[in-house]
Each structure stands twice: as C-alpha cells, then as structure tokens.
C-alpha cells in the first residue's frame, strides 16, 4: 500500500487567512462555531474554510481519482460505501472487505476535512475522495482533470432533519444551539455550513447536464427505491460495468445489501467505534447511522413548515429541469 498523498496542501498562514476572511460577509447567529463566513457564494465554519482554501491552492488529483460529492447529510456515508464496493469488488471478498471493520469515512477520506491534515491519511490504491465543497469552488485541478464526479442529493427536508439531529449529538458544528424551528429558518435562508442547499445541488446538476461523462447525479430516494439499477448506473459511469457473469450472480444486488443501512448500522465498528477528527473530538460512528429513511421529516415538520422549504426549492430549481 502506498501512503504518499497528494491531498496535503500548504495551509494558509494565519495572517493571510485572516486577511481573506476579514473581507467576507459573516453571519453571527451560529453561537457555538463562531461566525460563519460566505466564501464564493457558500457559508463555512472558519476551520473548514481554511481547509477549503488550502485544497483549492494545492490539491492535485491522481488521474484515476473519483470524487464523491454531496452537501452534508445527503447520503455521503452511503455513497462512499457503494462506490468503494463497486471499484474494489475484484480485490476484496466477504471476509476481507474493509467495510466490515471501518466506517466508510475511514475508507474514503474527505478532501477538505481530515485528508488535508495528514499525508498518511490517504491510501492511493483507493481512488476515491469525498468532498462537501460546492462544484463552483472545487479546486481547479479537479475541474480541469478528467476525473469523474458522483454527486448525491437528498430531499432537503430530510437533510435538515438529519443535520439537526446530528447537531444535537456533536457539539461544534453549530446546529446544537438552534431549536428545530430556528434551524429551519437557517435552511430557508441558506445560512449553514456549505449552504445554500439549492446552489450546492444546482451547481452539480448543471455540471451533470453539461458534462454527463464527467458528472453523475444520483438521488438518495432513487437509491432507496431501486438500488441495483443505480449501482449499475454508477458502475457503468465509473468504467467498471458488471459483466454478464456478475449480472447472473447478482453482484449489484449483493453490493446494495452489504451497503444497506440495516447491514452497515449493525456492524460492531459502526455501533461502537469512534471517528477521529481533532476539530470535532466527540463523534461516534453510530451518529452517521440514525434512521436512514426517506421521509423522516414527516415526524418533525408540520405540512405548513415543509411547504415553506419546498416552495423555496421549487422556486430556486425552476427552469433547471430538476424536481
Ligand atoms: P455526512 O455528510 O456527515 O457524511 P451523510 O452520510 O451524508 O453525513 O448523511 C447521514 C445520513 O445518511 C443519515 O440520515 P438520517 O439522519 O436521516 O438517518 C444516515 O442515517 C444516512 N445513512 C447512512 N448510511 C446509510 C445507508 N447505508 N443507507 C441509507 N442511509 C444511510
């Protein structure tokens, strides 16, 4: 295994970074994180923004890299497990599969979160990197490369509920200081880490229409309804199509089963393991597996509140072809 990583960047010096953020719009309603800053149209917690800028300055992808992109709480953990299973299916078997002993986030690093801190964080034999960075802020080296991108999006109402519940457990990401009502307000204004959601989604949606060979757009709800179809779609897109023999053996169906919420959330590592991030020291792996359902928002939001968010999304997506 090669451990040299090209993710590592030279982080901005404190003074350069302070100069940059001193000129950015800021929002002070995020009590536990300090102000959020709006950079290139999206809001960030300062320590994340620093890493985003660092990645923009110095990240160089490998030619074979695939980027798994998402807004937080849209299905990143699931997409990581599925993409890893697709690309590694001929190298691992049922007893050696790293997913049995590792949180998917430990297998596929985040470009702007843990990977930029430590060059040993990346195993170059796994050509997958995840990021929450919006399309228009991705490092130019990625945009200019031939690297493929898979984007997962999810019903924003479920994203909000997932995010808010995660915030109740993990202090430091900001949402813990908001009631659900206030969190909804923040979502409607688009002011939360990596928000606004509509611009995040639209950036990748438009890129997927313009460069279909480079950007594949996947919906969480579609994966729930017909996992095998979308796993085959991803495999084709990644240049790892299932052979006739694999089709007969039901390999795609097997991947869907092994990466299902039910399977992953019952693994010991995902029940009792811890995910190490210096900035957020209290994350447990089980926090990434809450309910894994489409439509859980109905247990939290009245129809009236849901409609408010729906209307905003409809307005923002209008004319884009995205529903
Ligand atoms: P991240 O952005 O912090 O990485 P992300 O994985 O995108 O989080 O989102 C977590 C959500 O995906 C959780 O949703 P919930 O709060 O509504 O339950 C989590 O349960 C869900 N999730 C994780 N793994 C799976 C899976 N294998 N299948 C379906 N949903 C999943």
Coordinates of C-alpha atoms and ligand atoms in Angstrom, one line a residue:
X1 CA 0.0 0.0 0.0
X2 CA 1.3 3.4 -0.9
X3 CA 0.7 6.1 1.6
X4 CA 2.1 9.2 -0.1
X5 CA -0.7 11.6 -0.5
X6 CA -1.2 14.5 -2.9
X7 CA -4.1 15.9 -0.9
X8 CA -1.8 17.7 1.6
X9 CA -1.6 21.4 0.9
X10 CA 0.3 24.2 2.5
X11 CA -2.3 25.8 4.7
X12 CA -2.7 29.5 4.5
X13 CA -0.7 31.3 7.1
X14 CA -2.8 32.8 9.9
X15 CA -2.4 36.3 8.7
X16 CA -3.2 35.5 5.0
X17 CA -6.3 33.6 6.2
X18 CA -7.3 36.4 8.5
X19 CA -7.0 38.8 5.6
X20 CA -9.2 36.7 3.4
X21 CA -11.9 36.3 6.0
X22 CA -11.9 39.9 7.1
X23 CA -13.3 40.8 3.7
X24 CA -16.1 38.2 3.7
X25 CA -19.7 38.6 4.7
X26 CA -20.3 37.0 8.0
X27 CA -23.3 35.6 10.0
X28 CA -23.2 35.8 13.7
X29 CA -26.2 33.6 14.6
X30 CA -24.0 30.5 14.9
X31 CA -23.2 30.6 18.5
X32 CA -21.1 27.5 19.1
X33 CA -18.9 27.8 16.0
X34 CA -18.3 31.5 15.9
X35 CA -19.4 33.4 12.8
X36 CA -19.9 31.6 9.5
X37 CA -18.2 33.2 6.5
X38 CA -19.6 33.4 3.0
X39 CA -16.9 32.4 0.5
X40 CA -17.6 32.1 -3.2
X41 CA -21.3 32.1 -2.5
X42 CA -21.4 29.5 0.3
X43 CA -21.2 29.6 4.1
X44 CA -18.4 28.0 6.1
X45 CA -17.2 27.4 9.6
X46 CA -13.8 29.1 9.7
X47 CA -11.7 25.9 10.3
X48 CA -13.4 24.2 7.4
X49 CA -13.0 27.3 5.2
X50 CA -9.3 27.3 5.9
X51 CA -9.0 23.7 4.6
X52 CA -11.2 24.5 1.6
X53 CA -8.8 27.3 0.6
X54 CA -5.9 25.1 1.2
X55 CA -7.3 22.4 -1.0
X56 CA -8.1 25.0 -3.7
X57 CA -4.5 26.1 -3.6
X58 CA -2.6 22.9 -3.6
X59 CA -4.6 19.8 -4.2
X60 CA -3.6 17.6 -7.2
X61 CA -5.7 14.7 -8.0
X62 CA -4.5 11.4 -9.3
X63 CA -5.7 10.8 -12.9
X64 CA -7.8 7.9 -11.8
X65 CA -9.5 9.7 -8.8
X66 CA -13.2 9.7 -8.5
X67 CA -14.8 12.5 -6.4
X68 CA -17.9 11.7 -4.3
X69 CA -19.6 15.0 -3.7
X70 CA -22.5 15.9 -1.5
X71 CA -24.0 18.5 0.7
X72 CA -23.7 17.3 4.4
X73 CA -26.3 14.8 5.4
X74 CA -27.3 13.9 1.9
X75 CA -26.1 10.3 1.9
X76 CA -22.3 10.7 1.8
X77 CA -21.6 7.7 4.0
X78 CA -23.8 5.5 1.9
X79 CA -22.3 6.8 -1.4
X80 CA -18.8 6.1 0.0
X81 CA -19.7 2.5 0.8
X82 CA -21.4 1.9 -2.5
X83 CA -18.6 3.4 -4.7
X84 CA -15.9 1.6 -2.7
X85 CA -17.8 -1.7 -3.1
X86 CA -18.1 -1.1 -6.9
X87 CA -14.5 -0.2 -7.5
X88 CA -12.9 -2.7 -5.2
X89 CA -15.2 -5.7 -5.9
X90 CA -12.5 -7.8 -7.5
X91 CA -9.9 -7.1 -4.8
X92 CA -11.9 -7.8 -1.6
X93 CA -14.0 -10.7 -0.6
X94 CA -16.7 -11.2 2.1
X95 CA -14.1 -11.8 4.9
X96 CA -11.5 -9.1 3.8
X97 CA -14.0 -6.3 3.0
X98 CA -12.7 -3.2 4.8
X99 CA -16.3 -2.1 5.3
X100 CA -16.7 -4.8 7.9
X101 CA -14.2 -3.1 10.2
X102 CA -14.2 0.5 9.2
X103 CA -16.6 3.4 9.0
X104 CA -17.0 4.3 5.3
X105 CA -15.5 7.8 6.2
X106 CA -12.3 6.0 7.2
X107 CA -12.0 4.3 3.9
X108 CA -12.8 7.3 1.7
X109 CA -11.3 10.5 3.1
X110 CA -12.8 13.9 2.9
X111 CA -10.8 16.3 0.7
X112 CA -11.2 19.3 2.9
X113 CA -11.6 17.8 6.3
X114 CA -9.3 15.1 7.6
X115 CA -7.2 14.5 4.5
X116 CA -5.6 17.8 4.3
X117 CA -4.2 17.4 7.8
X118 CA -2.1 14.4 7.5
X119 CA -0.4 12.9 4.4
X120 CA -0.7 9.4 5.7
X121 CA -4.5 9.7 5.6
X122 CA -4.8 8.6 2.1
X123 CA -4.4 5.2 0.6
X124 CA -3.7 5.9 -3.1
X125 CA -4.8 2.4 -4.0
X126 CA -8.4 3.6 -3.3
X127 CA -9.1 6.1 -6.0
X128 CA -11.9 7.8 -4.1
X129 CA -12.1 11.1 -2.4
X130 CA -15.2 12.7 -0.9
X131 CA -16.0 16.4 -0.5
X132 CA -18.8 18.7 0.5
X133 CA -17.2 21.5 -1.5
X134 CA -19.7 23.0 -4.0
X135 CA -19.0 22.5 -7.7
X136 CA -18.0 26.0 -8.4
X137 CA -15.5 26.0 -5.5
X138 CA -13.8 22.7 -6.3
X139 CA -10.1 23.0 -6.8
X140 CA -9.4 24.0 -10.4
X141 CA -7.1 20.9 -10.6
X142 CA -10.2 18.7 -10.3
X143 CA -12.4 20.7 -12.7
X144 CA -9.6 20.7 -15.3
X145 CA -8.8 17.0 -14.8
X146 CA -10.5 14.0 -16.5
X147 CA -11.6 12.8 -13.0
X148 CA -15.1 11.7 -12.6
X149 CA -17.6 13.1 -10.0
X150 CA -20.6 11.4 -8.5
X151 CA -23.0 13.8 -6.7
X152 CA -25.7 12.6 -4.3
X153 CA -28.6 14.8 -3.4
X154 CA -31.5 14.2 -1.0
X155 CA -34.8 15.8 -0.1
X156 CA -33.8 19.0 1.7
X157 CA -36.4 18.4 4.4
X158 CA -34.7 15.1 5.3
X159 CA -31.3 16.8 5.1
X160 CA -32.4 19.4 7.6
X161 CA -33.8 16.8 10.0
X162 CA -30.7 14.7 9.7
X163 CA -28.4 17.7 10.1
X164 CA -30.3 19.0 13.1
X165 CA -30.3 15.6 14.8
X166 CA -26.5 15.2 14.2
X167 CA -26.0 18.6 15.7
X168 CA -27.8 17.5 18.9
X169 CA -25.1 14.9 19.4
X170 CA -22.0 16.6 18.0
X171 CA -21.2 20.0 19.5
X172 CA -19.0 22.2 17.3
X173 CA -20.9 22.0 14.1
X174 CA -23.3 24.8 15.2
X175 CA -26.8 23.4 14.9
X176 CA -26.9 22.4 18.5
X177 CA -27.6 26.0 19.5
X178 CA -30.8 26.1 17.4
X179 CA -34.3 24.9 18.0
X180 CA -35.7 22.9 15.1
X181 CA -37.7 26.0 14.1
X182 CA -34.6 28.2 14.1
X183 CA -32.7 25.5 12.2
X184 CA -35.4 25.5 9.5
X185 CA -35.1 29.3 9.3
X186 CA -31.4 29.0 8.7
X187 CA -32.0 26.4 6.0
X188 CA -34.6 28.6 4.3
X189 CA -32.1 31.5 4.4
X190 CA -29.4 29.1 3.1
X191 CA -27.1 30.1 6.0
X192 CA -25.5 27.0 7.4
X193 CA -22.2 25.2 6.7
X194 CA -21.9 24.6 2.9
X195 CA -25.3 26.2 2.3
X196 CA -27.4 27.3 0.5
X197 CA -28.6 23.8 -0.4
X198 CA -30.2 24.9 -3.7
X199 CA -27.0 26.4 -5.0
X200 CA -25.0 23.3 -3.9
X201 CA -27.4 21.0 -5.7
X202 CA -27.8 23.2 -8.8
X203 CA -24.0 23.5 -9.3
X204 CA -23.6 19.8 -9.7
X205 CA -26.9 19.3 -11.5
X206 CA -25.9 21.8 -14.2
X207 CA -22.5 20.3 -14.5
X208 CA -24.1 16.8 -14.9
X209 CA -26.1 18.2 -17.8
X210 CA -23.2 19.9 -19.4
X211 CA -20.6 17.2 -18.8
X212 CA -22.5 13.9 -18.5
X213 CA -19.4 11.9 -19.0
X214 CA -17.7 13.6 -16.0
X215 CA -20.5 14.2 -13.5
X216 CA -23.2 11.7 -12.5
X217 CA -26.1 13.0 -10.5
X218 CA -27.7 10.5 -8.1
X219 CA -30.7 10.9 -5.7
X220 CA -30.8 9.3 -2.3
X221 CA -34.5 8.5 -2.8
X222 CA -33.8 6.7 -6.1
X223 CA -31.2 4.6 -4.4
X224 CA -33.7 3.6 -1.8
X225 CA -36.3 2.7 -4.5
X226 CA -34.1 0.9 -6.9
X227 CA -30.6 0.4 -5.5
X228 CA -29.3 -2.2 -8.0
X229 CA -30.3 -0.1 -11.0
X230 CA -28.4 2.9 -9.7
X231 CA -25.4 0.8 -8.6
X232 CA -25.2 -0.5 -12.2
X233 CA -25.5 3.1 -13.4
X234 CA -22.6 4.1 -11.2
X235 CA -20.5 1.1 -12.2
X236 CA -21.0 1.9 -15.9
X237 CA -20.2 5.6 -15.3
X238 CA -17.0 4.7 -13.4
X239 CA -15.9 2.4 -16.2
X240 CA -16.4 -0.7 -14.0
X241 CA -19.5 -2.2 -15.6
X242 CA -20.9 -5.5 -14.3
X243 CA -20.1 -8.4 -16.6
X244 CA -22.8 -10.8 -17.8
X245 CA -21.5 -13.3 -15.2
X246 CA -21.7 -10.7 -12.5
X247 CA -25.2 -9.8 -13.6
X248 CA -26.2 -13.5 -13.3
X249 CA -24.6 -13.8 -9.9
X250 CA -26.5 -10.7 -8.7
X251 CA -23.3 -8.8 -7.7
X252 CA -25.1 -5.4 -7.8
X253 CA -27.9 -6.6 -5.6
X254 CA -25.3 -8.0 -3.2
X255 CA -23.5 -4.7 -3.1
X256 CA -26.8 -2.9 -2.3
X257 CA -27.4 -5.4 0.5
X258 CA -23.9 -5.1 2.0
X259 CA -24.1 -1.3 1.9
X260 CA -27.7 -1.0 3.2
X261 CA -28.4 1.0 6.3
X262 CA -29.5 -2.2 8.1
X263 CA -26.3 -4.1 7.3
X264 CA -23.8 -1.2 8.0
X265 CA -25.5 0.1 11.1
X266 CA -25.4 -3.3 12.7
X267 CA -21.7 -3.8 12.3
X268 CA -19.8 -3.5 15.6
X269 CA -17.5 -0.8 14.2
X270 CA -20.5 1.4 13.3
X271 CA -22.2 0.7 16.6
X272 CA -19.3 1.3 19.0
X273 CA -16.5 2.9 17.0
X274 CA -15.3 6.5 17.1
X275 CA -14.4 8.7 14.2
X276 CA -11.3 10.8 14.9
X277 CA -11.4 14.4 13.9
X278 CA -9.3 16.8 16.0
X279 CA -11.8 19.7 15.5
X280 CA -14.8 17.5 16.5
X281 CA -13.5 15.2 19.1
X282 CA -16.7 13.6 20.2
X283 CA -18.1 11.9 17.0
X284 CA -19.1 8.4 17.3
X285 CA -19.6 6.2 14.2
X286 CA -23.2 5.5 15.1
X287 CA -24.1 9.2 14.6
X288 CA -23.7 8.6 10.9
X289 CA -26.4 6.0 11.0
X290 CA -29.5 7.4 12.5
X291 CA -32.6 6.2 10.7
X292 CA -31.6 6.0 7.0
X293 CA -35.1 6.6 5.7
X294 CA -36.7 8.8 3.1
X295 CA -39.4 11.0 4.5
X296 CA -38.4 11.0 8.2
X297 CA -39.1 14.8 8.1
X298 CA -42.8 13.9 8.5
X299 CA -42.0 13.1 12.1
X300 CA -40.6 16.5 12.8
X301 CA -42.2 19.1 10.5
X302 CA -45.8 20.2 10.0
X303 CA -47.0 20.3 6.4
X304 CA -47.0 24.0 6.6
X305 CA -43.3 24.2 7.6
X306 CA -42.4 21.5 5.0
X307 CA -44.2 23.5 2.3
X308 CA -42.2 26.6 3.1
X309 CA -38.9 24.8 2.4
X310 CA -40.5 23.0 -0.6
X311 CA -41.6 26.3 -2.1
X312 CA -38.2 27.8 -1.8
X313 CA -36.6 24.8 -3.5
X314 CA -39.2 24.8 -6.3
X315 CA -38.6 28.5 -6.9
X316 CA -34.8 28.0 -6.9
X317 CA -34.9 24.9 -9.1
X318 CA -37.5 26.3 -11.5
X319 CA -36.3 26.1 -15.1
X320 CA -33.4 23.8 -14.2
X321 CA -35.2 20.6 -15.0
X322 CA -34.6 19.3 -11.5
X323 CA -37.5 18.2 -9.4
Ligands
LIG1 P1 -22.1 13.3 6.4 O1 -22.4 14.5 5.5 O2 -21.9 13.8 7.8 O3 -21.1 12.4 5.9 P2 -24.2 11.7 5.4 O4 -23.7 10.3 5.4 O5 -24.3 12.5 4.2 O6 -23.5 12.5 6.6 O7 -25.7 11.7 6.0 C1 -26.1 10.9 7.1 C2 -27.5 10.4 6.7 O8 -27.4 9.2 5.9 C3 -28.2 9.9 8.0 O9 -29.6 10.1 7.7 P3 -30.7 10.2 8.8 O10 -30.2 11.2 9.9 O11 -31.9 10.7 8.1 O12 -30.9 8.8 9.3 C4 -27.9 8.4 8.0 O13 -28.8 7.6 8.7 C5 -28.0 8.1 6.5 N1 -27.3 6.9 6.1 C6 -26.1 6.4 6.5 N2 -25.8 5.3 5.9 C7 -26.8 4.9 5.1 C8 -27.1 3.8 4.3 N3 -26.3 2.8 4.2 N4 -28.3 3.8 3.7 C9 -29.2 4.9 3.8 N5 -29.0 5.9 4.6 C10 -27.8 6.0 5.2

